[in-house]
Coordinates of C-alpha atoms and ligand atoms in Angstrom, one line a residue:
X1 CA 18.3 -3.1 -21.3
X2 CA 15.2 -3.5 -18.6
X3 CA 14.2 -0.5 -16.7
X4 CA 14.9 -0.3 -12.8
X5 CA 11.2 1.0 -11.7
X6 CA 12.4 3.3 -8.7
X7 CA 9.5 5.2 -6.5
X8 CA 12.0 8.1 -6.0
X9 CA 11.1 10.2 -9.1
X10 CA 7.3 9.3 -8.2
X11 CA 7.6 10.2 -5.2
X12 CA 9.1 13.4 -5.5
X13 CA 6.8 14.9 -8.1
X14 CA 4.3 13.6 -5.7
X15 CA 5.0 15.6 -2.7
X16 CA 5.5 18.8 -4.7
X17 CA 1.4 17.9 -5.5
X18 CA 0.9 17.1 -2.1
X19 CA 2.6 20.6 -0.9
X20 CA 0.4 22.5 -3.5
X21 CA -2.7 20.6 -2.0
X22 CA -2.0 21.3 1.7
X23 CA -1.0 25.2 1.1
X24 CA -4.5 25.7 -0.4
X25 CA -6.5 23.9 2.4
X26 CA -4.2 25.8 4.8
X27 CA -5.7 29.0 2.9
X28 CA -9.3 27.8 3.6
X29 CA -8.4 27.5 7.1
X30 CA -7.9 23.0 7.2
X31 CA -4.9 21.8 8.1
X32 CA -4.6 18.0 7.3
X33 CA -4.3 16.2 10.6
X34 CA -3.6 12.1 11.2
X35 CA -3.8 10.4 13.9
X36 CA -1.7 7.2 14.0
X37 CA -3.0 4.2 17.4
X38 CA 0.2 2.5 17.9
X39 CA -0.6 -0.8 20.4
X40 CA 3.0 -1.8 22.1
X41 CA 6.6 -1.6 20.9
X42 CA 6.8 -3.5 18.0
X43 CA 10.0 -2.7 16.1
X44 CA 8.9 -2.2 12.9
X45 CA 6.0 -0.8 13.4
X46 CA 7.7 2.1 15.7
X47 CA 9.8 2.6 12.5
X48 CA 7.0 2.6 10.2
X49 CA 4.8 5.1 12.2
X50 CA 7.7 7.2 12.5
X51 CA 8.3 7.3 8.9
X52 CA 5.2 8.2 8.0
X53 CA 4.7 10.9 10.7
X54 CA 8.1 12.5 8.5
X55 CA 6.7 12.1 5.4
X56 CA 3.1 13.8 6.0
X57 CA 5.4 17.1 7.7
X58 CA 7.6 17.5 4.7
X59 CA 4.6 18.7 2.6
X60 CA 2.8 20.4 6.0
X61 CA 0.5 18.2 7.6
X62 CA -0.2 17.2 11.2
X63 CA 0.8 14.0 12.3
X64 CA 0.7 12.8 15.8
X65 CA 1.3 9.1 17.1
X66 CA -0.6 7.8 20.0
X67 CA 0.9 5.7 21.8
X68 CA -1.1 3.0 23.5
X69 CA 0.2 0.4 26.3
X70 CA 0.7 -3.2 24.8
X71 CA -2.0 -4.5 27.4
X72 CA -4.6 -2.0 27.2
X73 CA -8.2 -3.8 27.3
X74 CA -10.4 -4.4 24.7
X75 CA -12.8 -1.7 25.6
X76 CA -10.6 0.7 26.0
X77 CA -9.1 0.4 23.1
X78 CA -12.2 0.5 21.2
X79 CA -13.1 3.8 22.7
X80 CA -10.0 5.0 22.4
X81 CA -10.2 4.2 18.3
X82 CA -13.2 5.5 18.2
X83 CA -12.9 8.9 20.5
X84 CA -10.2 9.6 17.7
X85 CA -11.5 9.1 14.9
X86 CA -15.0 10.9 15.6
X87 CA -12.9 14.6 16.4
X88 CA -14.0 16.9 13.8
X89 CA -10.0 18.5 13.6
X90 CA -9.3 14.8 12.5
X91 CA -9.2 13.9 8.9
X92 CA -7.7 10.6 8.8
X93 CA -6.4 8.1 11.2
X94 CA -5.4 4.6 11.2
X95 CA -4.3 1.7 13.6
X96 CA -1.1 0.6 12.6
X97 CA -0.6 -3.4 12.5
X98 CA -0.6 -6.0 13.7
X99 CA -1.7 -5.2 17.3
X100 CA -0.9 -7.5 20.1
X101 CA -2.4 -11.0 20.5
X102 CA -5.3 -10.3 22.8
X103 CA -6.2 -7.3 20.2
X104 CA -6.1 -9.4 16.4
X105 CA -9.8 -10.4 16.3
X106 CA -11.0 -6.9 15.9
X107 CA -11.3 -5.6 12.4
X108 CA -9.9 -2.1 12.7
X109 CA -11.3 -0.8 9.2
X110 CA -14.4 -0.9 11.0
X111 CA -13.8 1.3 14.1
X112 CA -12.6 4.4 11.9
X113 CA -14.9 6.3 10.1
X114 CA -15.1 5.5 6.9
X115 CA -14.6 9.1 5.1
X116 CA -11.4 9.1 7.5
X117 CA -10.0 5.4 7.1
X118 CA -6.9 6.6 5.1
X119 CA -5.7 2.7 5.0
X120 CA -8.7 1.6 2.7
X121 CA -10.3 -0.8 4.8
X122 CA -13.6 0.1 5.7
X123 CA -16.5 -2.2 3.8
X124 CA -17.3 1.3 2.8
X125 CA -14.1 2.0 0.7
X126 CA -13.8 -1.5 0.1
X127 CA -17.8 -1.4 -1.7
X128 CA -16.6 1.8 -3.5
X129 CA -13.4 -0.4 -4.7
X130 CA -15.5 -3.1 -6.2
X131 CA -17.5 -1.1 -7.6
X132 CA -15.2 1.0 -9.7
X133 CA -17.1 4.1 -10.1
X134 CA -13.8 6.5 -11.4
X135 CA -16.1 9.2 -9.6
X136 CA -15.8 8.0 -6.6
X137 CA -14.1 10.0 -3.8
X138 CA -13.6 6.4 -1.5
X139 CA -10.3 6.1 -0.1
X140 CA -8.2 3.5 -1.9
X141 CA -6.3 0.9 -0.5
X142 CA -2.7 2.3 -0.3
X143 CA -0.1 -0.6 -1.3
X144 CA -2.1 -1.4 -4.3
X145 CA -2.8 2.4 -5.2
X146 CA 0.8 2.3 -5.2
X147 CA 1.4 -0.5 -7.9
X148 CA -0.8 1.3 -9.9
X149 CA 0.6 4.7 -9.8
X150 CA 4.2 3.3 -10.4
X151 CA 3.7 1.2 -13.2
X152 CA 1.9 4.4 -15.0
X153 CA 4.5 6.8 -14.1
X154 CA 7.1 4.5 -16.3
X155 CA 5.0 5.1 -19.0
X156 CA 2.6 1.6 -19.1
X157 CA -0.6 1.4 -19.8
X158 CA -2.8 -1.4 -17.7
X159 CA -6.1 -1.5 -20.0
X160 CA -5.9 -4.6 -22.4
X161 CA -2.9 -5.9 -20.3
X162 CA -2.6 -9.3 -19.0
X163 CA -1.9 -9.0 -15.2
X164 CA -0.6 -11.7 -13.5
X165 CA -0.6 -11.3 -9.7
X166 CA 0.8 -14.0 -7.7
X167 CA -0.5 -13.6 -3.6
X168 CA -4.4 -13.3 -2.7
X169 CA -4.4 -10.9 0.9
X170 CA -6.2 -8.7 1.6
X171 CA -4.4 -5.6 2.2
X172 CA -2.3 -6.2 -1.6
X173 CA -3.6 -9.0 -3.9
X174 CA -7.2 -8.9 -4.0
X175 CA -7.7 -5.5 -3.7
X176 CA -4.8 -5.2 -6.5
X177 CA -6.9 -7.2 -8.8
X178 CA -10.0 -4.8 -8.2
X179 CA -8.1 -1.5 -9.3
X180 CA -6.5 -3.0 -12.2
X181 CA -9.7 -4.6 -13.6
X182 CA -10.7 -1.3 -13.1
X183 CA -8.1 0.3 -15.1
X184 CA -9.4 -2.0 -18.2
X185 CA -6.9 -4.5 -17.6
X186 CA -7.3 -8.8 -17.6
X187 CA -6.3 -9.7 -14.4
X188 CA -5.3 -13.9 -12.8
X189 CA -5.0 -13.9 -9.2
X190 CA -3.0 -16.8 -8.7
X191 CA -2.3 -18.2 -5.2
X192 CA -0.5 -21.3 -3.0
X193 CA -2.9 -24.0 -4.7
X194 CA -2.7 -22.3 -8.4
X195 CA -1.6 -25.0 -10.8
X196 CA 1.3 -24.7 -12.9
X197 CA 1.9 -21.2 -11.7
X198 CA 5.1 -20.6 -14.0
X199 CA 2.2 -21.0 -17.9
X200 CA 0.5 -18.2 -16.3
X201 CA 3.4 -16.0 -15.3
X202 CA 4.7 -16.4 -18.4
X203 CA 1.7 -15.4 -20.4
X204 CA 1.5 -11.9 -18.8
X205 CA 2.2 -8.9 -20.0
X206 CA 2.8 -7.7 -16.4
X207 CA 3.9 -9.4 -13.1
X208 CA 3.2 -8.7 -9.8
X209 CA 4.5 -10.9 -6.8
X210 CA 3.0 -10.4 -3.3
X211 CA 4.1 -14.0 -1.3
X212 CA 6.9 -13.1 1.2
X213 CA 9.0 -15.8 -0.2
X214 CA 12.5 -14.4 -0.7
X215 CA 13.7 -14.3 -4.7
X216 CA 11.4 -17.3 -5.7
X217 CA 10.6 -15.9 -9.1
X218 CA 13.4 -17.1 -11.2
X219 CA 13.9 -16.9 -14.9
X220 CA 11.8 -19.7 -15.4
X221 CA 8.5 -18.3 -14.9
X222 CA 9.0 -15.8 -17.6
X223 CA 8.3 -15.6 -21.1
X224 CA 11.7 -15.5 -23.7
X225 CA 10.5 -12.0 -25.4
X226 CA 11.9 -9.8 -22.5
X227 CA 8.5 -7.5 -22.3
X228 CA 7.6 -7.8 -19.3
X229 CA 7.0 -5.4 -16.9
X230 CA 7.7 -6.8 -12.8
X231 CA 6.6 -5.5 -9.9
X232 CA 7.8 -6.9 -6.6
X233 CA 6.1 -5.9 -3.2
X234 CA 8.1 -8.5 -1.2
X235 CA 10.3 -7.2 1.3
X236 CA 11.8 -10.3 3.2
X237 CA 15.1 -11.3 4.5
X238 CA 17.0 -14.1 2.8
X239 CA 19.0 -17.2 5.2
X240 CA 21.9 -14.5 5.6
X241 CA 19.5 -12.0 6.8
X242 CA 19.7 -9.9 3.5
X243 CA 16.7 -7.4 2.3
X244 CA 15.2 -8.7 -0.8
X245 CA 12.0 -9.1 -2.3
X246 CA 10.4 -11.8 -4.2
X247 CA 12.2 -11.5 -7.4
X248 CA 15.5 -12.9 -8.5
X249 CA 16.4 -9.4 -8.8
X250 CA 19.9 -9.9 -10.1
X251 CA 19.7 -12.8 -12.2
X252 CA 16.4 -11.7 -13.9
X253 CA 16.4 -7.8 -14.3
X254 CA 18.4 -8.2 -18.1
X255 CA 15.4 -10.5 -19.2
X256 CA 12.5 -8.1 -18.6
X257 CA 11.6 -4.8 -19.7
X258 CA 11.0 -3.3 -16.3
X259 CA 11.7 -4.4 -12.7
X260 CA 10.9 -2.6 -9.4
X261 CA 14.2 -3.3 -7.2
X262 CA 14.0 -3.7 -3.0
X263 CA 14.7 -1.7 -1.5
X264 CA 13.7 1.7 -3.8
X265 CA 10.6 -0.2 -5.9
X266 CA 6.9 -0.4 -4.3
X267 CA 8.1 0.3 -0.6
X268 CA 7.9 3.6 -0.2
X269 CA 4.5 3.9 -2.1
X270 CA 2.5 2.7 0.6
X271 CA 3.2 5.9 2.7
X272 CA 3.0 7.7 -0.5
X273 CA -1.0 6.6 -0.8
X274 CA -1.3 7.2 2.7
X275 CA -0.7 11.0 2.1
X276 CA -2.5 11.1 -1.1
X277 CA -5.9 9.4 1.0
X278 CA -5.3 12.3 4.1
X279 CA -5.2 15.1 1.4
X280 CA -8.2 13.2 -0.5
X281 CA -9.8 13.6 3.1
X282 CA -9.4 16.5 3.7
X283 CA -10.8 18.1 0.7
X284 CA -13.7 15.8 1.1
X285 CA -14.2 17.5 4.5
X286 CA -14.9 20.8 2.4
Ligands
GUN1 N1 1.2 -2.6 9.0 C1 1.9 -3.0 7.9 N2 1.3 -2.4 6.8 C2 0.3 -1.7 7.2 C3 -0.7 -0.9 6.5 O1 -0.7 -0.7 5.3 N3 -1.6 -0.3 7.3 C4 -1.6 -0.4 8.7 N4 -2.6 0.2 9.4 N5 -0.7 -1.2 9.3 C5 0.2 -1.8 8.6

């Protein structure tokens, strides 16, 4: 019998923590306040920014979206990033992605104050990523934060592990491979040109799959013993327009020891971090 990996428990002992947090900065006279730059009317992002508006007022922060017109200039929107993220009532902000067309060159980590960058991708955050200090107050990249959080809460450790993760970006696979490595484990990025992917899934002691290719990890890239922990961070529609992630969910979940479903596995985690980095800002504001 595998284990489903659900974020729900996670979660919800998480925003009792977060609750706790916010009450006492609340007593010192901070409340937490985001600030979320929304170019245009992009579907999911309008349903993204919403949800995580919800989720930072169920444990009492602020959380306001600002809506900016899908053709606003350049300049503008640089100002407008930057007037933001410069208030001192601020704490965190982000710019939610992708932007429009005539917007995509600009690297948004750097427009946002790096002590407020609640995404993780300031060169700051990213420097204090690579270089691992467990000190460190840097804000960490929230999807991979995530990965890391859920596979400990079921219980696994990562140091000594053989990690496995299959996708190279740079908002989930490299950054991935920094935290674990810094958690002690042995990590293989692999990637489109890796070599005979399946000898290396197959020698890990724990999967990760972050492609956007719907259910391409079969049974044959993994090993007989049924150990393995997977995580999938896919989310993708399959030909009949079905949610699924990465993973051969239903044909592989009996031959593994754990397995993050989709919906329910690392989705909901990203937010999670998000909330964890504005409280983490917060207090640094102290
Ligand atoms: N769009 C999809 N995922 C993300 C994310 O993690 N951060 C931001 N800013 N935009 C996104």
């Amino acid at each position: 019998m595998s284990i489903e990996m659900k974020s729900a428990p996670l979660v919800a002992r998480e925003i009792e923590n977060l609750k706790k947090r916010c009450d006492s900065l609340k007593a010192k006279g901070v409340t937490p306040n985001m600030k979320v730059l929304l170019v245009g009317e992009n579907k999911a992002s309008l349903i993204y920014t919403r949800n995580k508006k919800r989720f930072c007022e169920k444990f009492g922060a602020e959380c306001e979206i600002i809506n900016l017109n899908e053709n606003i200039k350049e300049d503008e929107f640089l100002n407008k990033v930057r007037e933001i993220s410069n208030r001192e009532d601020v704490h965190g902000c982000f710019v939610q992605l992708p932007l429009p067309k005539h917007l995509q060159h600009i690297d948004c980590g750097a427009l946002i104050a790096p002590e407020k960058d609640v995404d993780g991708f300031h060169d700051h955050n990213i420097g204090e990523l690579f270089k691992g200090d467990p000190k460190s107050n840097g804000l960490m990249p929230c999807t991979p934060q995530g990965v890391v959080n859920l596979i400990e809460f079921y219980g696994h450790e990562l140091s000594g592990k053989n990690v496995v993760i299959i996708g190279r970006s740079l908002i989930v696979g490299k950054p991935l491979s920094l935290l674990m490595l810094n958690k002690n484990a042995t990590v293989t990025v692999c990637h489109s040109r890796t070599a005979h992917l399946q000898e290396h899934t197959k020698r890990a002691d724990i999967v990760v799959s972050a492609v956007g290719r719907p259910r391409f990890l079969t049974s044959e890239y993994l090993s007989k013993d049924k150990n393995q922990i997977l995580v999938d961070v896919g989310i993708n529609h399959d030909a009949d327009g079905k949610l699924c992630g990465d993973m051969d969910y239903e044909n592989i979940k009996d031959l593994c020891a754990g397995i993050t479903p989709v919906p329910g596995g690392v989705g909901p985690l990203t937010i999670l971090s998000l909330a964890q980095n504005l409280l983490q800002a917060a207090e640094n504001s102290l």
